[in-house]
Coordinates of C-alpha atoms and ligand atoms in Angstrom, one line a residue:
X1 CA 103.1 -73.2 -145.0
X2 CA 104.9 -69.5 -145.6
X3 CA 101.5 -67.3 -146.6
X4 CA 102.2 -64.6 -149.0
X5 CA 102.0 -61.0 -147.9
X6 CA 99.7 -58.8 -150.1
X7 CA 100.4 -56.1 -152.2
X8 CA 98.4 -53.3 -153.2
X9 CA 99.7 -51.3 -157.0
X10 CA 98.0 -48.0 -157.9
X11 CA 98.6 -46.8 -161.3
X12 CA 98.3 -43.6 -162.6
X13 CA 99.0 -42.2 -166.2
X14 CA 100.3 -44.4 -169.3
X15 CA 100.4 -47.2 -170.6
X16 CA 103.8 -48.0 -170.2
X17 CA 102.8 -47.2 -166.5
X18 CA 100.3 -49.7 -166.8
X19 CA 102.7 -52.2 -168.1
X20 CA 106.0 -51.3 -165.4
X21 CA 102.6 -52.2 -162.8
X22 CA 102.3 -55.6 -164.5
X23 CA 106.1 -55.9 -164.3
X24 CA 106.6 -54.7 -160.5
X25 CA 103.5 -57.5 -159.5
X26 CA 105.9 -60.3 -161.1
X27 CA 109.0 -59.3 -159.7
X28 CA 107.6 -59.6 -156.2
X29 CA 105.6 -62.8 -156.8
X30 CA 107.3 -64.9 -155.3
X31 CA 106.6 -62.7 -151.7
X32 CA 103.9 -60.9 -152.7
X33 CA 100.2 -61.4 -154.0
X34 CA 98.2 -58.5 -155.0
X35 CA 95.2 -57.1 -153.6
X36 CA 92.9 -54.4 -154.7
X37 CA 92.3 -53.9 -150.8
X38 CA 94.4 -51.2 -149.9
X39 CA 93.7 -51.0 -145.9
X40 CA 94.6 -55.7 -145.9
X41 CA 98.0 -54.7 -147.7
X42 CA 101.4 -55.4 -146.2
X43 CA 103.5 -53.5 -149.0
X44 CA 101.5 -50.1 -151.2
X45 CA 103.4 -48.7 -154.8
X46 CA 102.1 -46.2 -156.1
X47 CA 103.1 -45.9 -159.7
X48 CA 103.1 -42.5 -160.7
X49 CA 102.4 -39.8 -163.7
X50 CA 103.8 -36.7 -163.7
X51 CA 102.7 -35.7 -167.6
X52 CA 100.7 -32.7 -166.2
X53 CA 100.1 -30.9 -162.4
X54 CA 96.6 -32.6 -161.8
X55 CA 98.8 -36.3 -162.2
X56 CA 101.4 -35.4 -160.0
X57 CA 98.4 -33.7 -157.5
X58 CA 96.9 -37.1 -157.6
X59 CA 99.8 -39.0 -156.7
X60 CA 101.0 -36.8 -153.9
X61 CA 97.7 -37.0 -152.4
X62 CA 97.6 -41.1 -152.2
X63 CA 101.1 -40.8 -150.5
X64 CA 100.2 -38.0 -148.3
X65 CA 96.8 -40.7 -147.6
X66 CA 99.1 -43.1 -146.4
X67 CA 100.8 -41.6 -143.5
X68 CA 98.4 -42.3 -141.2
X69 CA 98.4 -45.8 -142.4
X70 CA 102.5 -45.9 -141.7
X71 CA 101.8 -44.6 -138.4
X72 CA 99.1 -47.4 -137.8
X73 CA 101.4 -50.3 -138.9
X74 CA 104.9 -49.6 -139.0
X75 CA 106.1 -52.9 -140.9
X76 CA 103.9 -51.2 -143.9
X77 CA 106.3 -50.8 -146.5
X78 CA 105.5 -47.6 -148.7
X79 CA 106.9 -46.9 -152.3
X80 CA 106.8 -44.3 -154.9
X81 CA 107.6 -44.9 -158.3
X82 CA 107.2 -44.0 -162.3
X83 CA 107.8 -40.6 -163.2
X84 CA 107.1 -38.4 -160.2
X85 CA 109.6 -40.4 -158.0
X86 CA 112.4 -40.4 -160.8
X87 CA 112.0 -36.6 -161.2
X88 CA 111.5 -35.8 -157.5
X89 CA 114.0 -38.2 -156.1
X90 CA 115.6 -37.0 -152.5
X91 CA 113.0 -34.5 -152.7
X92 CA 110.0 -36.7 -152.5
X93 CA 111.1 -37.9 -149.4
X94 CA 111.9 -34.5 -147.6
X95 CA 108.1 -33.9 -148.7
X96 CA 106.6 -37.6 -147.5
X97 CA 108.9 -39.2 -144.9
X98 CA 106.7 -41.9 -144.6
X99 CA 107.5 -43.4 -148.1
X100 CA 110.0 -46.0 -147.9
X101 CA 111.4 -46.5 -151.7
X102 CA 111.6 -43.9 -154.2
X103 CA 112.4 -45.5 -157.7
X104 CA 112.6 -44.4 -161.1
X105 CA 111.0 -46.5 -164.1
X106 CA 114.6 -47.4 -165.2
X107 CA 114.7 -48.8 -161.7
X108 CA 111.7 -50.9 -161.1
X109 CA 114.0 -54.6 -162.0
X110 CA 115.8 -53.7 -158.4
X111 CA 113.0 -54.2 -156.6
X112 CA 113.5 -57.4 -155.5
X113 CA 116.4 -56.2 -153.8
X114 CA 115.0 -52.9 -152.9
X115 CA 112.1 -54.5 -151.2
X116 CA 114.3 -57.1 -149.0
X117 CA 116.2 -53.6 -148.1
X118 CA 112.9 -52.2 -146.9
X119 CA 112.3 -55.3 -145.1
X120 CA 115.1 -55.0 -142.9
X121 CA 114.3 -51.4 -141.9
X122 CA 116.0 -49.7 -143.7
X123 CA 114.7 -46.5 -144.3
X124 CA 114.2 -43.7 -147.2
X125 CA 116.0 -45.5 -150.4
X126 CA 116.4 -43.5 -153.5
X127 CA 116.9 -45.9 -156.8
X128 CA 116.4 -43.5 -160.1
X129 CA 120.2 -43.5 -161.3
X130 CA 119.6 -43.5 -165.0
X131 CA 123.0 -45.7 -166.3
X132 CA 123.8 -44.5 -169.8
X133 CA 124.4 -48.6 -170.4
X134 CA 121.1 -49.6 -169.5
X135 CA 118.9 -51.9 -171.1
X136 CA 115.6 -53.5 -170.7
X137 CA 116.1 -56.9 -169.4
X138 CA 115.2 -59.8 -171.2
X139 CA 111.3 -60.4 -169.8
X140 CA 109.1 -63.1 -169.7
X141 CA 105.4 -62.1 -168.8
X142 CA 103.2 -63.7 -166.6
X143 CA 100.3 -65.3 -168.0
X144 CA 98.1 -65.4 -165.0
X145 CA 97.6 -61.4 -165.2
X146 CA 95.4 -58.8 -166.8
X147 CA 92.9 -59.5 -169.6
X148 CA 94.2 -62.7 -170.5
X149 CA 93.6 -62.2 -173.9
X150 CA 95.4 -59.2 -174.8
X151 CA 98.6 -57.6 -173.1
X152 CA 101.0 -54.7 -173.5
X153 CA 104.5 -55.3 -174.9
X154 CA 107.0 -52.7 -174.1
X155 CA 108.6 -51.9 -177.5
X156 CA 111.0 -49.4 -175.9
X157 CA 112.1 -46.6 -173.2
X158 CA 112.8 -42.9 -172.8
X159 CA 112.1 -40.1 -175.6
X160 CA 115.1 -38.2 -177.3
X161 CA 112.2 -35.1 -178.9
X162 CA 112.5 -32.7 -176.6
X163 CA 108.7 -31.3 -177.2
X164 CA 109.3 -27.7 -175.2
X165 CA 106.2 -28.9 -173.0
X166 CA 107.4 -32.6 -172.3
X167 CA 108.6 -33.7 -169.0
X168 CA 109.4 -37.3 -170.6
X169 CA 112.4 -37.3 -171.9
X170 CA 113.5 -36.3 -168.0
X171 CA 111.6 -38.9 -165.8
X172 CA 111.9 -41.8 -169.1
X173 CA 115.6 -40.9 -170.1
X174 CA 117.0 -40.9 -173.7
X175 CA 115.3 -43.6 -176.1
X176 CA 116.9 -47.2 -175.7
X177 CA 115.1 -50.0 -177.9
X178 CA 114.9 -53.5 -176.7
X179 CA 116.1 -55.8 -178.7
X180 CA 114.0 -57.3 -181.7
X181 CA 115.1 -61.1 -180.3
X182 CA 113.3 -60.2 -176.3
X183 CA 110.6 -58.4 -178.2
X184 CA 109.9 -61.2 -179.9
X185 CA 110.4 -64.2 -177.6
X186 CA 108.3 -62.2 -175.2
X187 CA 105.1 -62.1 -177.8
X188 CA 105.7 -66.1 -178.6
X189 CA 105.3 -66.7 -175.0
X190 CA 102.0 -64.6 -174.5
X191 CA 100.8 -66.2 -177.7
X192 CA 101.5 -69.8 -176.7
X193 CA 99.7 -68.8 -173.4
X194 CA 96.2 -67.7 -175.9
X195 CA 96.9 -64.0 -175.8
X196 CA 95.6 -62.6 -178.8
X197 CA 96.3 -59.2 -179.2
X198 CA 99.6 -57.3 -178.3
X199 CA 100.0 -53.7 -178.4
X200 CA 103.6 -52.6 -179.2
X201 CA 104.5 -49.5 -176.7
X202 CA 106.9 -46.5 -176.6
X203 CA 107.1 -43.2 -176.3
X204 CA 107.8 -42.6 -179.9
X205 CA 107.6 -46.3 -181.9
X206 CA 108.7 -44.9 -185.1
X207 CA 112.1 -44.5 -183.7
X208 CA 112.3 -47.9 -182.5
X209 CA 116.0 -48.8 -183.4
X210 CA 117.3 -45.7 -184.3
X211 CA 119.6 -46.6 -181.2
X212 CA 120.8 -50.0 -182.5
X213 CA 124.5 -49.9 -183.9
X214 CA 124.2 -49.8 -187.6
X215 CA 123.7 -52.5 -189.7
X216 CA 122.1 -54.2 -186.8
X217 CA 119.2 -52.4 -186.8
X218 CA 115.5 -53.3 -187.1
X219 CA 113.4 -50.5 -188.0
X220 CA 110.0 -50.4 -186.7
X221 CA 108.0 -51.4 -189.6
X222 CA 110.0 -54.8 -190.1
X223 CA 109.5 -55.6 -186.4
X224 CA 105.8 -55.6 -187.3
X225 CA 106.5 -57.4 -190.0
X226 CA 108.0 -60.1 -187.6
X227 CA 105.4 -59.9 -184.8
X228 CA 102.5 -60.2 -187.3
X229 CA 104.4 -63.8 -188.3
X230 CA 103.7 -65.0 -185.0
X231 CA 100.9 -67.8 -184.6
X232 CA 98.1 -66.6 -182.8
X233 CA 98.3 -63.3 -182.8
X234 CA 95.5 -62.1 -184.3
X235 CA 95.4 -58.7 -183.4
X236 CA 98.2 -55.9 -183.7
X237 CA 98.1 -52.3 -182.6
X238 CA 100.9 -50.4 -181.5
X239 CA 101.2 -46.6 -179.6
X240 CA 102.5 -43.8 -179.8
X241 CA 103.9 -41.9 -182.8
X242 CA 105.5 -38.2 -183.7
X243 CA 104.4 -37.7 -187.1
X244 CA 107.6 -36.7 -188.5
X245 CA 108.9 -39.7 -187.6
X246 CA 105.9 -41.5 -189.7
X247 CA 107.9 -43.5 -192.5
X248 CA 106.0 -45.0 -196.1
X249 CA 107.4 -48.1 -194.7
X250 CA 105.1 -48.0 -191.9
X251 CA 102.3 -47.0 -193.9
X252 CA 102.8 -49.7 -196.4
X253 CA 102.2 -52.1 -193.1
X254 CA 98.8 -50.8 -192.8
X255 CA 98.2 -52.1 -196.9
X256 CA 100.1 -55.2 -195.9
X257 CA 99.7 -56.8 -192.5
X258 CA 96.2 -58.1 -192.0
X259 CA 96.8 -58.1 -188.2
X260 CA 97.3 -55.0 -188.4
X261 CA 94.8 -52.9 -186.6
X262 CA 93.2 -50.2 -188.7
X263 CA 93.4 -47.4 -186.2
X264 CA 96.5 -45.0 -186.2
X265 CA 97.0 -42.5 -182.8
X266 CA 98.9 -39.8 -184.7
X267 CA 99.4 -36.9 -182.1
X268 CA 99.6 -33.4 -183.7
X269 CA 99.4 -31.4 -180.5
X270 CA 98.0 -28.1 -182.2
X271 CA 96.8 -26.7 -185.4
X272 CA 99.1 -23.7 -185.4
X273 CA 102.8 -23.8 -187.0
X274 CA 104.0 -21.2 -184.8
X275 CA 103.0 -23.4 -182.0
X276 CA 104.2 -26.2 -183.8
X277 CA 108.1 -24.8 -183.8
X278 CA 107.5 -23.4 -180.4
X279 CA 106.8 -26.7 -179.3
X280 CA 109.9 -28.2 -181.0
X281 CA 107.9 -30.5 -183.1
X282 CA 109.8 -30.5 -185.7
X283 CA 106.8 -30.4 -188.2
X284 CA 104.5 -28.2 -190.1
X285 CA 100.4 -29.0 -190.5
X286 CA 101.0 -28.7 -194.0
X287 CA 103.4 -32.0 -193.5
X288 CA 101.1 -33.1 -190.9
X289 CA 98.3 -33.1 -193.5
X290 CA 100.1 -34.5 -196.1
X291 CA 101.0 -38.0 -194.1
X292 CA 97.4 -38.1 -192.7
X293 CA 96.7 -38.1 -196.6
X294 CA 99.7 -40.9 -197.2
X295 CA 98.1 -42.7 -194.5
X296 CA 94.5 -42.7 -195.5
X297 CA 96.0 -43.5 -199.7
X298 CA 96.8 -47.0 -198.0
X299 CA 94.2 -47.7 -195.8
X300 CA 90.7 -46.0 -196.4
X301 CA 88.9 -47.1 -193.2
X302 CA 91.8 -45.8 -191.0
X303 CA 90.4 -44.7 -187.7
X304 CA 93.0 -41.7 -186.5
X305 CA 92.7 -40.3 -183.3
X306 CA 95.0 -37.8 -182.1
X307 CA 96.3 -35.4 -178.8
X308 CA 95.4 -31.8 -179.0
X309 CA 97.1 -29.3 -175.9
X310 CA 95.5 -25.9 -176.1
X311 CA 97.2 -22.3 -173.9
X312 CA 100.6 -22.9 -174.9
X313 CA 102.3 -19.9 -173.7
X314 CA 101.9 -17.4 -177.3
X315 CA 98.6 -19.4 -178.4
X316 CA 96.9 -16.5 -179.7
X317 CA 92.8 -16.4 -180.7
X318 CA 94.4 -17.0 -184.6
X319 CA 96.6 -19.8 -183.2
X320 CA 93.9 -21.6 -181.3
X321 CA 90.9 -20.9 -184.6
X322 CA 94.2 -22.6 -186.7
X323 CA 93.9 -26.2 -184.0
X324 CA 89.6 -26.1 -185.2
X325 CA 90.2 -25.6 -188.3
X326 CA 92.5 -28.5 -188.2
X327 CA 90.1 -30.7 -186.6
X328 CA 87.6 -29.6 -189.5
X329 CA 90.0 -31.2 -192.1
X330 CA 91.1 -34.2 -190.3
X331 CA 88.0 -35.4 -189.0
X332 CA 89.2 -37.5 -186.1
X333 CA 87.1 -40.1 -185.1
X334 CA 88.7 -39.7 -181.6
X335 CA 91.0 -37.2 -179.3
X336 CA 92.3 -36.2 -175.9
X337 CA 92.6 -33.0 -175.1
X338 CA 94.6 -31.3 -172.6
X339 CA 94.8 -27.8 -171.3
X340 CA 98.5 -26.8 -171.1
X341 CA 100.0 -27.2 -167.8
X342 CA 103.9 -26.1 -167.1
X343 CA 106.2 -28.8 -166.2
X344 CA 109.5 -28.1 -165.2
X345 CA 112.3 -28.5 -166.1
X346 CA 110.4 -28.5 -169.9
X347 CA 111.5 -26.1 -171.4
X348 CA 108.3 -24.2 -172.3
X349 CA 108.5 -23.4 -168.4
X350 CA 111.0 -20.6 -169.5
X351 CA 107.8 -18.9 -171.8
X352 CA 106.1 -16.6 -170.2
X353 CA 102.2 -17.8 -170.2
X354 CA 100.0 -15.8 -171.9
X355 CA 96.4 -17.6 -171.9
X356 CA 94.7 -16.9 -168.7
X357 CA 93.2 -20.6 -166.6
X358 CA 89.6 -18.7 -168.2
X359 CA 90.6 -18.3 -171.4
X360 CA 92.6 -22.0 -171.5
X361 CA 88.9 -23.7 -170.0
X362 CA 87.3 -21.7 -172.6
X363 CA 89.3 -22.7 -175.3
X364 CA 89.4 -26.7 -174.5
X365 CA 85.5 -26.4 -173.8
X366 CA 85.0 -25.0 -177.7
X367 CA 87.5 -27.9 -179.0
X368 CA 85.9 -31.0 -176.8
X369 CA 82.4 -29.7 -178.1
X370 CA 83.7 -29.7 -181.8
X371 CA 86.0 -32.9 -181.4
X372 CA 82.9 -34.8 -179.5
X373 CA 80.5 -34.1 -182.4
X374 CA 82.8 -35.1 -184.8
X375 CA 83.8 -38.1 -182.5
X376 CA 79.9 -38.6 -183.5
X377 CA 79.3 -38.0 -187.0
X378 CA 82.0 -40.4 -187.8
X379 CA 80.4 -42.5 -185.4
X380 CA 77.5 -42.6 -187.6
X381 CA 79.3 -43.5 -190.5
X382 CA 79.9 -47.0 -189.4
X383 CA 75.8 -47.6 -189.3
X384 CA 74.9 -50.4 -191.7
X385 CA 78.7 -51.7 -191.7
X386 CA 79.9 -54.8 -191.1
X387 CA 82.9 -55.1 -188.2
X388 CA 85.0 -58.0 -186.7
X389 CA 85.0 -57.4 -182.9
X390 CA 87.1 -58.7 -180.7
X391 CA 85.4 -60.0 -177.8
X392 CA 86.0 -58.4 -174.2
X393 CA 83.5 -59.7 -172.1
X394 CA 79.8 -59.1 -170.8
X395 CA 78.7 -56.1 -170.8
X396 CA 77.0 -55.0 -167.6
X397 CA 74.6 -53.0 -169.0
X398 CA 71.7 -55.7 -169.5
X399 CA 71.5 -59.5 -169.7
X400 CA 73.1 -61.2 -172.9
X401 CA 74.9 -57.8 -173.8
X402 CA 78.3 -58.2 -174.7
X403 CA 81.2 -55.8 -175.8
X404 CA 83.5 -56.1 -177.7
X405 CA 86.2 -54.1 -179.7
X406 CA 86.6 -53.1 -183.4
X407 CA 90.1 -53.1 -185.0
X408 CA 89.0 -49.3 -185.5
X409 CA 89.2 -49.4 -181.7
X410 CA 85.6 -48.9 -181.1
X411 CA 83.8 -50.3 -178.5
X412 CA 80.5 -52.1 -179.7
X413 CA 77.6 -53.8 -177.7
X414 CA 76.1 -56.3 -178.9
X415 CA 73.6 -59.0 -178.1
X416 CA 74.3 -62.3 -177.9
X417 CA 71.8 -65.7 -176.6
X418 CA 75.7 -67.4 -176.3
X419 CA 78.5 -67.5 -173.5
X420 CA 81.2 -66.1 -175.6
X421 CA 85.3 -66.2 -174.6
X422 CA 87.1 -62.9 -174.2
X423 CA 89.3 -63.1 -177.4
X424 CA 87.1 -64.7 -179.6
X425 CA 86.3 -63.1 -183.1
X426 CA 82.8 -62.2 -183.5
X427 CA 80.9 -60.3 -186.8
X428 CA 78.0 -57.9 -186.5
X429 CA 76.4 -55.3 -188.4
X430 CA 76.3 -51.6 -186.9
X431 CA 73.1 -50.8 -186.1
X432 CA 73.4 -47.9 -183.5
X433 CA 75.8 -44.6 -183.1
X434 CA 76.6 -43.4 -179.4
X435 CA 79.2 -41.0 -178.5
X436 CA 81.6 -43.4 -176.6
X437 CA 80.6 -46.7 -178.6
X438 CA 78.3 -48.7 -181.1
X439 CA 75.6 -51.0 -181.5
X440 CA 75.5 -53.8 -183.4
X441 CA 73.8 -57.0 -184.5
X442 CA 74.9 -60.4 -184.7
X443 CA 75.7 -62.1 -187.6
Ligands
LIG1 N1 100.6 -30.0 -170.7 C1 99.4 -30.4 -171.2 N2 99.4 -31.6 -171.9 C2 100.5 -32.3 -172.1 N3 100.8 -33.4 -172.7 C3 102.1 -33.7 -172.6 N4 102.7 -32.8 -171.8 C4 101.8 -31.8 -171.5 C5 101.7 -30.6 -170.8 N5 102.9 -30.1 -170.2 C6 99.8 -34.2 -173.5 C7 100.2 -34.3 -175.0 C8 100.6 -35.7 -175.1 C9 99.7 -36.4 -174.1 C10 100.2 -37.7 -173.7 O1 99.7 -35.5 -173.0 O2 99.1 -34.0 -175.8 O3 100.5 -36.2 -176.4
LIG2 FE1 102.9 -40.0 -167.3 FE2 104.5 -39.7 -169.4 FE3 105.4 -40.9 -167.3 FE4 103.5 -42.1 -168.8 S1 105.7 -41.5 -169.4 S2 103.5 -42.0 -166.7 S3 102.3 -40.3 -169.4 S4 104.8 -38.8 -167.4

């Protein structure tokens, strides 16, 4: 009997990373079964991020890791891909002649191919060509990966925003949807195989269609219109958003769609409007403000969390005091917060930067200490409420805990004297407020 050789995928960065990984492990299935042993592995991909330096870092230090391992075993086959490989190309290869396939995230359905190539010896392929005609194949899931009870849909590709800071819309390309038909024939499939939940990704979902010719087009809302019609489905969240991009249409969802989840990631990046243009966001806080307002006029409980960068070359002491005040308004009841790192070939690369690394550490430190105890107070808000949870599995904390997740996107723990499924719908009562979940009883 031919025995599979094993593969071993690290993943660094997004989501849509995350989901390229699940994609990669099914295209090579039929050679390949994966392993989370890296030194019993017969073929290594590194699947990489290159949304700030300390990604890329990480990345280039796993492949530098490996060259011993290449010297060891030859036949090893070695690839880079995601962003860092699209945007390094040729050059990743001057840098780490031990890696054996660079290939971009527009690239990753050649791998097949690319992999029999690699086979055969042949050295140093490049595959991040980024066709103007391309389009997401037509892709059916496995069922047999992941949490089997929710999964990641890819929505769409590429970013056409141009933020001055964002390396995307170079290593994802322009924006291309998929087309509502795949979209939804994908979701049937996971549902008829139990998954539960699906979260809709891409890079900026509220332009999902903009693409299509006209008169052909689905918009975004109407998609999760169609996707909440599917039988079980139970669950629907989708990520990530520019606010000006954020339609009524898709706030009237939220009033709507009872699948819907109530929790809205509505990045606003910083609290300053001179920042704002700077960045090319193409909004002011004052709009901003206003559709966190819209938003929270259809759906009360909405839990909004957002992505703050503080140092943007110009961020003065008033600029950055403009991002807390912010945070004092909105009240998130979760955020990520970056300090600014330069990415060429962004464009903010051109500004000169004017916050020191001291003054940048400073900075996030006073944000993450304000966002963390409001994370916390709103936290606290949900003691003596009642919350669906979605079940994720035991929790390894103590015997008969189990965690599961609110629609709010909170993780609560919970007791229970019963085997529960991942997936299943459970009610409890919050009891408990912690930083990075809840506590809550039973019903
Ligand atoms: N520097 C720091 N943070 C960045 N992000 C994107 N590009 C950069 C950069 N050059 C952050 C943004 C984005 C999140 C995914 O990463 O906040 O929303
Ligand atoms: Fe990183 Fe952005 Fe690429 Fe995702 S799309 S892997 S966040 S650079």
């Amino acid at each position: 009997m031919n025995e599979k050789k094993l593969l071993y995928i690290e993943t660094f960065g997004c989501q849509m990373n995350d989901r390229d990984s699940e994609i990669m492990r099914q295209l090579l299935a039929t050679a390949y079964e994966t392993t989370d042993v890296i030194s019993s592995a017969d073929a290594i991909i590194v699947n990489t991020c290159s949304i700030r330096d300390k990604a890329e870092q990480k990345a280039y230090s796993l492949l530098g890791a490996l060259r011993k391992k290449k010297k060891e075993n030859p036949g090893l086959i070695i690839a880079a891909t995601g962003c860092v490989a699209q945007q390094e190309g040729e050059k990743m290869l001057s840098r780490m002649p031990h890696v054996d396939l660079v290939v971009g995230p527009r690239n990753i359905y050649q791998l097949p191919e690319l992999f029999r190539r690699a086979e055969q010896q042949q050295k140093g392929i490049v595959a991040t060509d980024q066709a103007k005609s391309f389009m997401i194949p037509p892709f059916l899931p496995s069922l047999q990966q992941g949490q089997p009870h929710k999964r990641f849909v890819t929505i769409m590709q590429g970013c056409n925003n141009f933020c001055t800071y964002c390396i995307v819309p170079f290593t994802r390309g322009r924006e291309i949807s998929r087309k509502a038909e795949d979209i939804l024939s994908e979701i049937n499939h996971l549902a008829a195989g139990g998954v539960k939940e699906v979260t809709l990704l891409g890079q900026n979902v509220n332009s999902y269609g903009n693409d299509q010719p006209e008169g052909n087009r689905t918009s975004f809302a109407s998609l999760l219109r169609r996707v909440s019609e599917i039988k079980g489905v139970e669950r629907l969240r989708f990520t990530t958003s520019n606010p000006k991009d954020l339609s009524e249409e898709l706030m009237q969802c939220f009033t709507d769609l009872k699948k819907l989840c109530p929790h809205f990631h509505l990045p606003v990046q910083s609290g300053s409007n001179a920042i704002l243009k700077s960045m090319n966001r193409r909004y002011t806080i004052e709009l901003y403000l206003e559709k966190v307002e819209k938003l929270r006029s259809y759906y009360p409980q909405l839990a909004l969390t957002t992505d703050i960068i503080v140092g943007f070359p110009g961020e003065s002491r008033a600029d950055f005091q403009a991002t807390m005040d912010l945070i004092e308004k909105v009240r998130y009841h979760a955020a990520f917060s970056f300090k600014y790192s330069s990415r060429p070939p962004a464009k903010s690369c051109q500004m000169a930067e004017t916050v020191s690394r001291e003054e940048k550490e400073e900075r996030l430190a006073e944000l993450q200490e304000r966002l963390s105890s409001i994370t916390l107070e709103r936290n606290r808000e949900y003691i003596g409420q009642r919350l669906e949870l979605m079940v994720e599995g035991e929790s390894k904390a103590a015997d008969g805990q189990w965690s599961g997740r609110s629609g709010t996107n909170h993780i609560v723990n919970f007791q229970s004297p019963d085997v529960l499924a991942p997936g299943n719908l459970v009610q409890v009562i919050i009891r408990e407020a912690c930083l990075h979940s809840l506590r809550g009883e039973l019903l």
